[in-house]
Amino acid sequence: MRFSGFRVFKEAVTGHKGWKPLWRNPEPKPAYDIVIVGGGGHGLATAYYLAKVFGQARVALLERGWLGSGNVGRNTTIIRSNYLLPGNQPFYEFSMTLWEGLEQDFNLNAMVSQRGILNLIHTDAQRDAYRRRGNAMILSGADAVLLNRDQVWAMAPFLNFDNARFPIKGGLLQPRAGTARHDGVAWGFARGADLAGVDIIQNCEVTGFRIEEGRVKGVETSRGYIGAGKVGVAVAGSSSRVMSKAGMRLPIESHGLQAFVTEGLKPTIPGVITFGAGHFYVSQSDKGGLVFGGDIETYKSYAQRGGLPVLEDVVEGGMALMPMIGRARLLRAWGGVADMSMDGSPIIDRTPVDGLYFNGGWSYGGFKATPASGYCFAHLLATDTPHETAKAMRLDRFERGYVIDEKGVGASPNLH
Amino acid sequence: MLIPHPLLGPRDAGEFTYLGDARLLERPDGLGPDAPAAFHDYVYLRDNIAGVQRELWFHEQGDRSWLVVTRDTLTHEILKAELARDVVLARKEAGK
């Protein structure tokens, strides 16, 4: 079943009787070539690219709950490639190019909207840092524009330009960045993977790995044993819990991250605006709600909810940046569990167990990476070599001293 | 979230700075033969338990003592708070 304007019209005049479920609900087979653990954005994208690009025919994806019930449905939907370090930026730019062709590729409207991201500048030092970042972005093939105060004013006159502590002096704009509909992304990858022959098995929790002589043979699940030539784990948020079943300790700590949305308002905010100095960022959804967030919780948590101190900190940032936000009523707040790695950057790599591969540590920035994460993890699973843009994202980089620390705060997962 | 400080009574968690797993009290021997591996483990690897764990909190906006807090990371329930100093001294006693 393909989606098209013609199809929507035809269904409209025939009573919408022709729509079918977007994916099958198959029983697990005894064995597969590749088993993906985790039916979030990254797991679904991995299964999709494994089947579609790398020609793998016997692939299963196991999900403990329902598809997209974790962080892919809990983020603030921002897509961007405005990183600094050479270990990260080419990967995120690869992801950005995949986003640009994604909807045509998997034939579902994921509402990818390239409305730009603006990082605000308040000091000369910050302008220098953003100029350097913009140059790093351009070197990787991405786009970046340094704006002065008047240019930011033209875009967003409602900001508080004369805040005594953080007056706005300019901004770094990435015009190609934007937002996407997060649930649509999960559904698109799931449907695409299913059409390409992947068995998507929901309500199937992995309870253990069968490992013989240092090699993985399959996974024990709540629906019985499933044999596997290779197993790829993509369960960010629960990485430590799942990998501990294979006897591994990870350079990861789990922290809660909250997000908030207001009631629907008329179009106000032109793109995504970040106020790094005040720990606040905001965009406006297509329904009109202002979607915003800030820092992670300071302490470790698996609770999928946040505390009031961070809420207070975020809304203070919001009031400082755009005082008019005080007139909007908060509609919802929610939380997810972020896999905070020890340098704030992700891991896509083999593990010490043969045939067992790991994808995680996405910290609070996993959504934008979804297509490239899936593509690079599929590349690694299918070819046993890392994708060109993910070569630095090694599990053993901490031991070797090759951390990718964008923020430069060291092994403090609550500060990245 | 309130932390039951052993000397000061219940204090708001906002007064504290969080460090992480209380295993960080067990610093490896920097001159030992396996020091590089032991320090990689100490600095970077975590058990990251979903459930009850012991962790280090620093009363930065208070009496500047380090506490070992026993907390459930699934529910945020705090079961116990001890002075880190007492925990280390008790361990040394037991080791003697």
Short mmCIF file of C-alpha atoms in Angstrom, two decimals:
data_model
loop_
_atom_site.label_atom_id
_atom_site.label_comp_id
_atom_site.label_asym_id
_atom_site.label_seq_id
_atom_site.Cartn_x
_atom_site.Cartn_y
_atom_site.Cartn_z
CA MET A 1 0.00 0.00 0.00
CA ARG A 2 1.54 3.26 -1.14
CA PHE A 3 0.45 6.66 0.09
CA SER A 4 -0.25 9.36 -2.47
CA GLY A 5 -2.56 12.29 -2.99
CA PHE A 6 -4.59 10.17 -5.42
CA ARG A 7 -4.94 7.42 -2.80
CA VAL A 8 -6.19 9.85 -0.15
CA PHE A 9 -8.77 11.19 -2.65
CA LYS A 10 -9.90 7.68 -3.64
CA GLU A 11 -10.33 6.62 -0.01
CA ALA A 12 -12.22 9.82 0.76
CA VAL A 13 -14.86 9.08 -1.87
CA THR A 14 -15.12 5.34 -1.05
CA GLY A 15 -15.66 5.65 2.69
CA HIS A 16 -12.07 4.99 3.86
CA LYS A 17 -12.58 1.23 3.64
CA GLY A 18 -9.29 0.44 1.88
CA TRP A 19 -6.79 1.44 4.59
CA LYS A 20 -4.86 -1.46 6.09
CA PRO A 21 -2.54 -1.75 9.13
CA LEU A 22 0.84 -0.18 8.37
CA TRP A 23 2.77 -3.29 9.39
CA ARG A 24 2.16 -6.99 10.05
CA ASN A 25 2.18 -8.57 13.51
CA PRO A 26 4.10 -11.81 12.83
CA GLU A 27 4.97 -14.67 15.19
CA PRO A 28 8.72 -14.95 15.80
CA LYS A 29 10.58 -17.55 13.72
CA PRO A 30 13.10 -19.87 15.42
CA ALA A 31 16.11 -18.03 13.99
CA TYR A 32 17.19 -15.00 11.96
CA ASP A 33 20.43 -13.77 10.42
CA ILE A 34 20.20 -10.50 12.32
CA VAL A 35 18.10 -9.66 15.36
CA ILE A 36 17.68 -5.99 16.36
CA VAL A 37 16.76 -5.39 19.99
CA GLY A 38 14.72 -2.24 20.49
CA GLY A 39 11.79 -0.88 18.47
CA GLY A 40 12.47 2.80 18.94
CA GLY A 41 13.55 5.18 16.20
CA HIS A 42 17.11 3.91 15.97
CA GLY A 43 16.19 0.20 16.01
CA LEU A 44 13.48 0.70 13.40
CA ALA A 45 15.80 2.76 11.20
CA THR A 46 18.47 0.06 11.51
CA ALA A 47 16.03 -2.66 10.44
CA TYR A 48 14.80 -0.47 7.57
CA TYR A 49 18.25 0.22 6.14
CA LEU A 50 19.43 -3.38 6.73
CA ALA A 51 16.61 -4.69 4.57
CA LYS A 52 16.43 -1.89 2.04
CA VAL A 53 20.02 -0.77 1.48
CA PHE A 54 22.10 -3.72 2.65
CA GLY A 55 19.85 -6.46 1.23
CA GLN A 56 19.42 -8.49 4.42
CA ALA A 57 16.40 -10.78 4.03
CA ARG A 58 16.17 -12.51 7.43
CA VAL A 59 15.93 -9.69 9.95
CA ALA A 60 13.77 -9.46 13.07
CA LEU A 61 13.20 -6.51 15.38
CA LEU A 62 12.17 -7.19 18.97
CA GLU A 63 10.40 -4.56 21.07
CA ARG A 64 9.51 -4.95 24.75
CA GLY A 65 6.38 -2.75 24.59
CA TRP A 66 4.88 -1.12 21.54
CA LEU A 67 6.78 0.57 18.73
CA GLY A 68 8.03 4.04 19.50
CA SER A 69 6.97 3.96 23.16
CA GLY A 70 10.30 5.29 24.39
CA ASN A 71 12.36 8.32 23.50
CA VAL A 72 11.33 8.56 19.83
CA GLY A 73 7.90 9.62 21.08
CA ARG A 74 9.19 11.80 23.93
CA ASN A 75 11.62 14.26 22.34
CA THR A 76 11.21 17.82 21.08
CA THR A 77 11.46 16.76 17.39
CA ILE A 78 14.42 18.96 16.43
CA ILE A 79 16.66 17.97 13.54
CA ARG A 80 19.95 19.79 13.01
CA SER A 81 23.63 19.28 12.16
CA ASN A 82 25.38 22.05 14.07
CA TYR A 83 28.07 20.15 15.98
CA LEU A 84 31.71 21.12 16.24
CA LEU A 85 34.01 18.10 16.53
CA PRO A 86 35.20 16.05 13.55
CA GLY A 87 34.06 12.81 15.25
CA ASN A 88 30.47 14.07 15.35
CA GLN A 89 29.69 16.72 12.74
CA PRO A 90 30.06 14.68 9.50
CA PHE A 91 27.76 12.05 11.02
CA TYR A 92 25.06 14.57 11.90
CA GLU A 93 25.35 16.19 8.46
CA PHE A 94 24.91 12.73 6.92
CA SER A 95 21.78 12.42 9.06
CA MET A 96 20.55 15.82 7.83
CA THR A 97 20.90 14.73 4.19
CA LEU A 98 18.97 11.54 4.97
CA TRP A 99 16.21 13.62 6.62
CA GLU A 100 15.94 15.69 3.45
CA GLY A 101 15.03 12.65 1.34
CA LEU A 102 13.39 10.57 4.04
CA GLU A 103 9.70 11.03 3.29
CA GLN A 104 10.09 10.15 -0.38
CA ASP A 105 12.33 7.26 0.60
CA PHE A 106 9.93 5.57 3.03
CA ASN A 107 6.74 7.02 1.47
CA LEU A 108 5.18 8.48 4.61
CA ASN A 109 4.65 12.08 5.61
CA ALA A 110 6.97 12.67 8.57
CA MET A 111 6.35 16.43 8.39
CA VAL A 112 10.03 17.24 7.99
CA SER A 113 10.05 21.03 8.10
CA GLN A 114 13.35 22.84 7.51
CA ARG A 115 12.49 26.05 9.30
CA GLY A 116 15.97 26.71 10.70
CA ILE A 117 17.67 26.69 14.08
CA LEU A 118 19.03 29.85 15.67
CA ASN A 119 21.61 29.68 18.49
CA LEU A 120 21.70 33.04 20.27
CA ILE A 121 24.91 34.95 21.00
CA HIS A 122 25.32 37.23 24.04
CA THR A 123 29.06 37.88 24.31
CA ASP A 124 32.12 38.37 22.09
CA ALA A 125 33.55 35.06 23.33
CA GLN A 126 30.37 33.25 22.37
CA ARG A 127 30.44 34.88 18.92
CA ASP A 128 33.99 33.61 18.40
CA ALA A 129 32.95 30.12 19.52
CA TYR A 130 29.93 30.12 17.19
CA ARG A 131 32.02 31.44 14.28
CA ARG A 132 34.36 28.51 14.81
CA ARG A 133 31.40 26.12 15.03
CA GLY A 134 29.85 27.58 11.88
CA ASN A 135 33.13 27.08 10.02
CA ALA A 136 33.31 23.46 11.26
CA MET A 137 29.75 22.94 10.00
CA ILE A 138 30.56 24.40 6.57
CA LEU A 139 33.69 22.22 6.32
CA SER A 140 31.49 19.13 6.78
CA GLY A 141 29.17 20.26 4.00
CA ALA A 142 26.48 21.73 6.23
CA ASP A 143 25.13 25.28 6.10
CA ALA A 144 25.71 28.01 8.67
CA VAL A 145 25.11 31.76 8.73
CA LEU A 146 26.40 34.14 11.40
CA LEU A 147 23.77 36.79 12.12
CA ASN A 148 24.18 40.18 13.74
CA ARG A 149 21.71 41.71 16.20
CA ASP A 150 19.58 43.38 13.50
CA GLN A 151 19.28 40.16 11.51
CA VAL A 152 18.11 38.29 14.63
CA TRP A 153 15.68 41.16 15.30
CA ALA A 154 14.21 40.75 11.81
CA MET A 155 13.61 37.05 12.48
CA ALA A 156 12.39 37.18 16.07
CA PRO A 157 11.49 40.67 17.28
CA PHE A 158 9.67 39.26 20.32
CA LEU A 159 12.91 38.20 22.05
CA ASN A 160 14.22 40.21 24.99
CA PHE A 161 17.22 41.86 23.30
CA ASP A 162 18.13 44.07 26.25
CA ASN A 163 18.21 41.53 29.07
CA ALA A 164 20.72 42.97 31.57
CA ARG A 165 22.57 39.70 32.00
CA PHE A 166 22.24 38.17 28.51
CA PRO A 167 21.64 40.90 25.90
CA ILE A 168 21.24 39.37 22.42
CA LYS A 169 24.17 40.32 20.18
CA GLY A 170 23.59 37.95 17.27
CA GLY A 171 23.12 34.33 16.44
CA LEU A 172 24.32 31.30 14.50
CA LEU A 173 21.66 30.13 12.08
CA GLN A 174 21.46 26.77 10.33
CA PRO A 175 18.69 27.29 7.77
CA ARG A 176 18.44 23.58 6.81
CA ALA A 177 17.72 22.49 10.37
CA GLY A 178 14.15 22.23 11.62
CA THR A 179 11.66 19.79 13.05
CA ALA A 180 10.00 16.51 12.09
CA ARG A 181 6.98 14.66 13.42
CA HIS A 182 8.61 12.14 15.76
CA ASP A 183 5.83 9.51 15.73
CA GLY A 184 5.64 9.74 11.94
CA VAL A 185 9.36 8.95 11.78
CA ALA A 186 8.89 5.77 13.85
CA TRP A 187 5.85 4.73 11.79
CA GLY A 188 7.60 5.45 8.49
CA PHE A 189 10.64 3.35 9.36
CA ALA A 190 8.45 0.57 10.79
CA ARG A 191 6.24 0.41 7.73
CA GLY A 192 9.23 0.60 5.39
CA ALA A 193 11.05 -2.17 7.26
CA ASP A 194 7.93 -4.35 7.30
CA LEU A 195 7.39 -3.89 3.56
CA ALA A 196 11.03 -4.86 2.98
CA GLY A 197 10.45 -8.15 4.85
CA VAL A 198 11.58 -7.41 8.41
CA ASP A 199 9.60 -9.24 11.13
CA ILE A 200 8.63 -6.60 13.70
CA ILE A 201 7.78 -8.43 16.92
CA GLN A 202 6.20 -6.33 19.65
CA ASN A 203 5.58 -7.24 23.31
CA CYS A 204 8.71 -9.37 23.17
CA GLU A 205 11.19 -8.53 25.92
CA VAL A 206 14.78 -9.74 25.69
CA THR A 207 15.54 -11.46 28.99
CA GLY A 208 19.04 -12.69 28.20
CA PHE A 209 21.66 -13.42 25.57
CA ARG A 210 22.85 -16.94 24.74
CA ILE A 211 26.62 -16.62 24.49
CA GLU A 212 28.83 -19.65 23.76
CA GLU A 213 32.64 -19.45 23.60
CA GLY A 214 32.54 -15.67 23.37
CA ARG A 215 30.06 -15.64 20.51
CA VAL A 216 26.38 -14.70 20.64
CA LYS A 217 24.04 -17.47 19.42
CA GLY A 218 20.68 -15.83 20.04
CA VAL A 219 18.45 -14.10 22.53
CA GLU A 220 16.17 -15.41 25.26
CA THR A 221 12.89 -13.53 25.16
CA SER A 222 9.53 -13.44 26.89
CA ARG A 223 8.24 -15.22 23.75
CA GLY A 224 10.89 -17.95 23.73
CA TYR A 225 14.41 -18.39 22.39
CA ILE A 226 15.27 -16.78 19.06
CA GLY A 227 18.49 -17.79 17.32
CA ALA A 228 20.57 -15.09 15.63
CA GLY A 229 23.72 -14.86 13.57
CA LYS A 230 24.21 -11.30 14.81
CA VAL A 231 22.43 -9.25 17.45
CA GLY A 232 22.28 -5.45 17.37
CA VAL A 233 21.13 -3.67 20.52
CA ALA A 234 19.61 -0.19 20.09
CA VAL A 235 17.76 0.52 23.32
CA ALA A 236 19.04 3.95 24.39
CA GLY A 237 17.63 4.80 27.81
CA SER A 238 17.88 1.15 28.88
CA SER A 239 21.31 0.34 27.42
CA SER A 240 22.95 -0.53 30.74
CA ARG A 241 20.03 -2.74 31.76
CA VAL A 242 20.06 -4.75 28.52
CA MET A 243 23.83 -4.99 28.09
CA SER A 244 24.27 -6.10 31.70
CA LYS A 245 22.50 -9.30 30.60
CA ALA A 246 25.55 -9.90 28.41
CA GLY A 247 27.83 -9.16 31.36
CA MET A 248 28.88 -5.70 30.20
CA ARG A 249 29.25 -2.42 32.09
CA LEU A 250 28.93 0.66 29.91
CA PRO A 251 30.28 4.24 30.00
CA ILE A 252 26.68 5.40 30.40
CA GLU A 253 24.46 6.81 33.15
CA SER A 254 20.67 7.22 32.73
CA HIS A 255 19.17 10.64 33.41
CA GLY A 256 15.66 12.02 33.11
CA LEU A 257 14.99 14.70 30.50
CA GLN A 258 11.77 16.73 30.45
CA ALA A 259 9.94 18.58 27.72
CA PHE A 260 6.93 20.87 27.75
CA VAL A 261 4.24 22.11 25.38
CA THR A 262 1.82 25.01 25.68
CA GLU A 263 -1.70 25.36 24.32
CA GLY A 264 -1.93 26.04 20.57
CA LEU A 265 -1.09 29.62 19.56
CA LYS A 266 -1.04 31.51 16.27
CA PRO A 267 2.23 31.21 14.30
CA THR A 268 4.81 33.06 16.35
CA ILE A 269 8.20 31.39 16.32
CA PRO A 270 9.88 31.12 12.92
CA GLY A 271 12.05 28.08 13.67
CA VAL A 272 13.93 26.63 16.59
CA ILE A 273 15.53 29.16 18.94
CA THR A 274 18.11 28.09 21.51
CA PHE A 275 19.20 30.12 24.52
CA GLY A 276 22.19 28.09 25.63
CA ALA A 277 23.27 30.59 28.27
CA GLY A 278 19.87 30.27 29.97
CA HIS A 279 19.33 26.52 29.39
CA PHE A 280 16.21 26.96 27.28
CA TYR A 281 15.17 26.20 23.71
CA VAL A 282 11.83 26.55 21.96
CA SER A 283 10.06 25.82 18.71
CA GLN A 284 6.44 25.87 17.60
CA SER A 285 4.67 22.74 16.43
CA ASP A 286 2.43 22.66 13.36
CA LYS A 287 -0.55 22.54 15.76
CA GLY A 288 0.66 25.81 17.29
CA GLY A 289 1.94 24.63 20.68
CA LEU A 290 5.22 26.07 21.86
CA VAL A 291 7.48 23.06 22.46
CA PHE A 292 10.34 23.76 24.83
CA GLY A 293 12.89 22.21 27.13
CA GLY A 294 16.17 22.74 28.93
CA ASP A 295 18.63 20.79 31.00
CA ILE A 296 18.54 17.16 32.05
CA GLU A 297 17.83 16.22 35.65
CA THR A 298 20.96 16.54 37.75
CA TYR A 299 20.63 13.10 39.30
CA LYS A 300 20.36 9.64 37.79
CA SER A 301 16.86 8.34 37.12
CA TYR A 302 14.96 5.65 35.24
CA ALA A 303 11.58 7.12 36.18
CA GLN A 304 10.52 8.61 32.77
CA ARG A 305 9.39 11.77 34.56
CA GLY A 306 11.10 14.93 35.73
CA GLY A 307 11.20 17.04 38.85
CA LEU A 308 9.95 20.54 39.58
CA PRO A 309 13.39 22.20 40.05
CA VAL A 310 14.24 21.66 36.38
CA LEU A 311 10.77 22.82 35.31
CA GLU A 312 11.35 26.02 37.31
CA ASP A 313 14.78 26.49 35.72
CA VAL A 314 13.39 25.99 32.21
CA VAL A 315 10.48 28.41 32.58
CA GLU A 316 12.79 31.00 34.14
CA GLY A 317 14.96 30.70 31.03
CA GLY A 318 11.86 31.07 28.88
CA MET A 319 10.69 34.18 30.73
CA ALA A 320 14.15 35.75 30.46
CA LEU A 321 14.37 35.11 26.72
CA MET A 322 10.83 35.83 25.55
CA PRO A 323 8.69 37.39 28.27
CA MET A 324 5.51 36.88 26.23
CA ILE A 325 5.73 33.15 26.94
CA GLY A 326 4.38 33.98 30.40
CA ARG A 327 0.96 34.56 28.81
CA ALA A 328 0.81 31.02 27.38
CA ARG A 329 -0.61 28.20 29.45
CA LEU A 330 1.39 25.02 29.85
CA LEU A 331 -0.58 22.13 28.43
CA ARG A 332 1.64 19.11 29.07
CA ALA A 333 4.99 18.12 30.51
CA TRP A 334 6.59 14.74 30.05
CA GLY A 335 9.89 12.96 30.58
CA GLY A 336 12.10 10.28 29.08
CA VAL A 337 15.25 8.47 30.09
CA ALA A 338 18.40 9.68 28.32
CA ASP A 339 21.43 7.44 27.93
CA MET A 340 24.03 9.99 29.08
CA SER A 341 27.44 8.80 27.91
CA MET A 342 30.67 9.83 29.59
CA ASP A 343 31.59 12.32 26.85
CA GLY A 344 28.07 13.22 25.67
CA SER A 345 28.59 11.52 22.31
CA PRO A 346 27.08 8.25 21.05
CA ILE A 347 28.46 4.75 20.57
CA ILE A 348 27.95 2.62 17.44
CA ASP A 349 30.35 -0.29 17.67
CA ARG A 350 31.11 -3.97 18.08
CA THR A 351 31.37 -5.31 21.63
CA PRO A 352 33.83 -7.77 23.19
CA VAL A 353 31.23 -10.51 22.47
CA ASP A 354 31.47 -11.74 18.84
CA GLY A 355 28.29 -11.05 16.90
CA LEU A 356 26.92 -8.64 19.50
CA TYR A 357 26.77 -4.99 18.42
CA PHE A 358 25.82 -1.92 20.39
CA ASN A 359 24.17 1.38 19.50
CA GLY A 360 23.48 3.80 22.37
CA GLY A 361 24.73 6.61 24.56
CA TRP A 362 22.73 9.16 22.56
CA SER A 363 22.63 11.49 25.55
CA TYR A 364 19.80 13.98 24.97
CA GLY A 365 20.34 14.32 21.23
CA GLY A 366 19.24 11.06 19.66
CA PHE A 367 16.22 12.10 17.61
CA LYS A 368 18.07 14.14 14.99
CA ALA A 369 20.46 11.23 14.53
CA THR A 370 17.74 8.63 13.87
CA PRO A 371 18.27 8.06 10.11
CA ALA A 372 22.09 8.15 10.22
CA SER A 373 22.20 6.06 13.38
CA GLY A 374 20.11 3.40 11.66
CA TYR A 375 22.12 3.63 8.45
CA CYS A 376 25.50 3.43 10.19
CA PHE A 377 24.42 0.65 12.55
CA ALA A 378 23.04 -1.32 9.58
CA HIS A 379 26.35 -0.72 7.76
CA LEU A 380 28.26 -2.09 10.75
CA LEU A 381 25.95 -5.10 11.17
CA ALA A 382 25.94 -5.99 7.47
CA THR A 383 29.58 -5.36 6.58
CA ASP A 384 31.39 -5.57 9.95
CA THR A 385 33.07 -2.24 9.18
CA PRO A 386 32.05 1.14 10.56
CA HIS A 387 30.40 3.65 8.26
CA GLU A 388 32.76 6.44 7.20
CA THR A 389 30.95 9.05 9.33
CA ALA A 390 30.70 6.89 12.49
CA LYS A 391 34.33 5.75 12.74
CA ALA A 392 35.01 7.73 15.91
CA MET A 393 31.95 6.45 17.81
CA ARG A 394 33.80 3.53 19.35
CA LEU A 395 32.96 1.79 22.59
CA ASP A 396 36.62 1.61 23.64
CA ARG A 397 37.42 5.28 22.92
CA PHE A 398 37.37 6.11 26.65
CA GLU A 399 40.05 3.53 27.36
CA ARG A 400 42.17 4.75 24.45
CA GLY A 401 41.73 8.44 25.29
CA TYR A 402 39.84 9.39 22.11
CA VAL A 403 36.73 10.88 23.70
CA ILE A 404 34.40 13.12 21.63
CA ASP A 405 33.62 15.71 24.27
CA GLU A 406 31.67 18.55 22.56
CA LYS A 407 31.20 20.43 25.80
CA GLY A 408 34.59 19.68 27.34
CA VAL A 409 33.29 18.75 30.79
CA GLY A 410 34.90 15.33 31.12
CA ALA A 411 33.37 12.18 32.57
CA SER A 412 30.38 13.96 34.16
CA PRO A 413 27.29 12.51 32.48
CA ASN A 414 24.91 14.96 34.20
CA LEU A 415 26.74 17.97 32.70
CA HIS A 416 26.81 17.03 28.99
CA MET B 1 12.95 15.55 46.69
CA LEU B 2 14.08 15.73 50.33
CA ILE B 3 17.33 14.16 51.51
CA PRO B 4 17.39 13.15 55.19
CA HIS B 5 20.76 14.65 56.16
CA PRO B 6 22.10 12.75 59.21
CA LEU B 7 23.12 16.01 60.96
CA LEU B 8 20.73 18.63 59.55
CA GLY B 9 17.51 16.69 59.01
CA PRO B 10 15.49 16.78 55.77
CA ARG B 11 17.07 19.11 53.19
CA ASP B 12 15.90 19.97 49.65
CA ALA B 13 17.81 18.03 46.97
CA GLY B 14 18.45 21.36 45.20
CA GLU B 15 21.02 22.20 47.89
CA PHE B 16 23.08 19.20 46.79
CA THR B 17 25.37 18.44 43.88
CA TYR B 18 25.15 14.93 42.48
CA LEU B 19 28.26 12.89 41.74
CA GLY B 20 26.99 9.36 41.13
CA ASP B 21 27.58 5.78 42.20
CA ALA B 22 29.06 5.50 45.71
CA ARG B 23 31.59 3.02 44.33
CA LEU B 24 33.56 6.16 43.44
CA LEU B 25 34.68 6.12 47.08
CA GLU B 26 36.72 3.03 46.24
CA ARG B 27 39.49 4.76 44.34
CA PRO B 28 41.97 2.30 42.79
CA ASP B 29 45.68 2.29 43.55
CA GLY B 30 47.35 4.62 41.04
CA LEU B 31 50.66 2.80 41.41
CA GLY B 32 49.20 -0.72 41.04
CA PRO B 33 50.23 -2.91 38.09
CA ASP B 34 46.74 -2.72 36.54
CA ALA B 35 46.28 1.01 37.20
CA PRO B 36 45.35 2.08 33.61
CA ALA B 37 42.59 -0.55 33.34
CA ALA B 38 41.43 0.06 36.91
CA PHE B 39 41.19 3.81 36.33
CA HIS B 40 39.35 3.37 33.02
CA ASP B 41 36.84 1.31 34.95
CA TYR B 42 36.74 3.83 37.83
CA VAL B 43 36.37 6.97 35.72
CA TYR B 44 34.18 5.80 32.85
CA LEU B 45 32.23 2.60 33.53
CA ARG B 46 29.06 2.49 35.61
CA ASP B 47 26.72 -0.24 36.87
CA ASN B 48 23.88 2.23 36.17
CA ILE B 49 21.44 0.22 38.26
CA ALA B 50 17.67 0.48 37.69
CA GLY B 51 16.53 0.09 41.28
CA VAL B 52 18.14 0.65 44.65
CA GLN B 53 21.65 2.08 44.49
CA ARG B 54 24.05 3.92 46.79
CA GLU B 55 25.24 7.25 45.45
CA LEU B 56 27.30 10.30 46.43
CA TRP B 57 25.63 13.68 47.04
CA PHE B 58 27.58 16.81 48.08
CA HIS B 59 25.78 19.30 50.33
CA GLU B 60 27.22 22.24 48.42
CA GLN B 61 24.65 24.85 49.52
CA GLY B 62 24.76 23.56 53.10
CA ASP B 63 27.36 22.13 55.42
CA ARG B 64 29.55 20.94 52.50
CA SER B 65 29.57 17.35 53.66
CA TRP B 66 29.54 14.36 51.30
CA LEU B 67 26.66 11.93 51.84
CA VAL B 68 26.10 8.36 50.73
CA VAL B 69 22.39 8.27 49.84
CA THR B 70 20.59 4.97 49.22
CA ARG B 71 17.94 5.71 46.60
CA ASP B 72 15.63 3.85 44.23
CA THR B 73 16.37 5.14 40.73
CA LEU B 74 13.01 3.87 39.44
CA THR B 75 10.82 5.69 42.00
CA HIS B 76 13.19 8.35 43.48
CA GLU B 77 12.39 7.01 46.96
CA ILE B 78 15.24 7.72 49.41
CA LEU B 79 15.85 4.88 51.84
CA LYS B 80 18.89 6.06 53.78
CA ALA B 81 21.48 8.86 54.01
CA GLU B 82 24.83 8.53 55.77
CA LEU B 83 27.92 10.72 56.01
CA ALA B 84 30.39 9.45 53.40
CA ARG B 85 33.11 9.90 56.02
CA ASP B 86 31.35 7.41 58.32
CA VAL B 87 30.95 4.93 55.46
CA VAL B 88 34.65 5.07 54.60
CA LEU B 89 35.76 4.87 58.24
CA ALA B 90 33.47 1.88 58.85
CA ARG B 91 34.94 0.16 55.81
CA LYS B 92 38.47 0.81 57.05
CA GLU B 93 37.53 -0.55 60.49
CA ALA B 94 36.12 -3.69 58.89
CA GLY B 95 39.25 -4.04 56.75
CA LYS B 96 41.56 -3.95 59.77
#
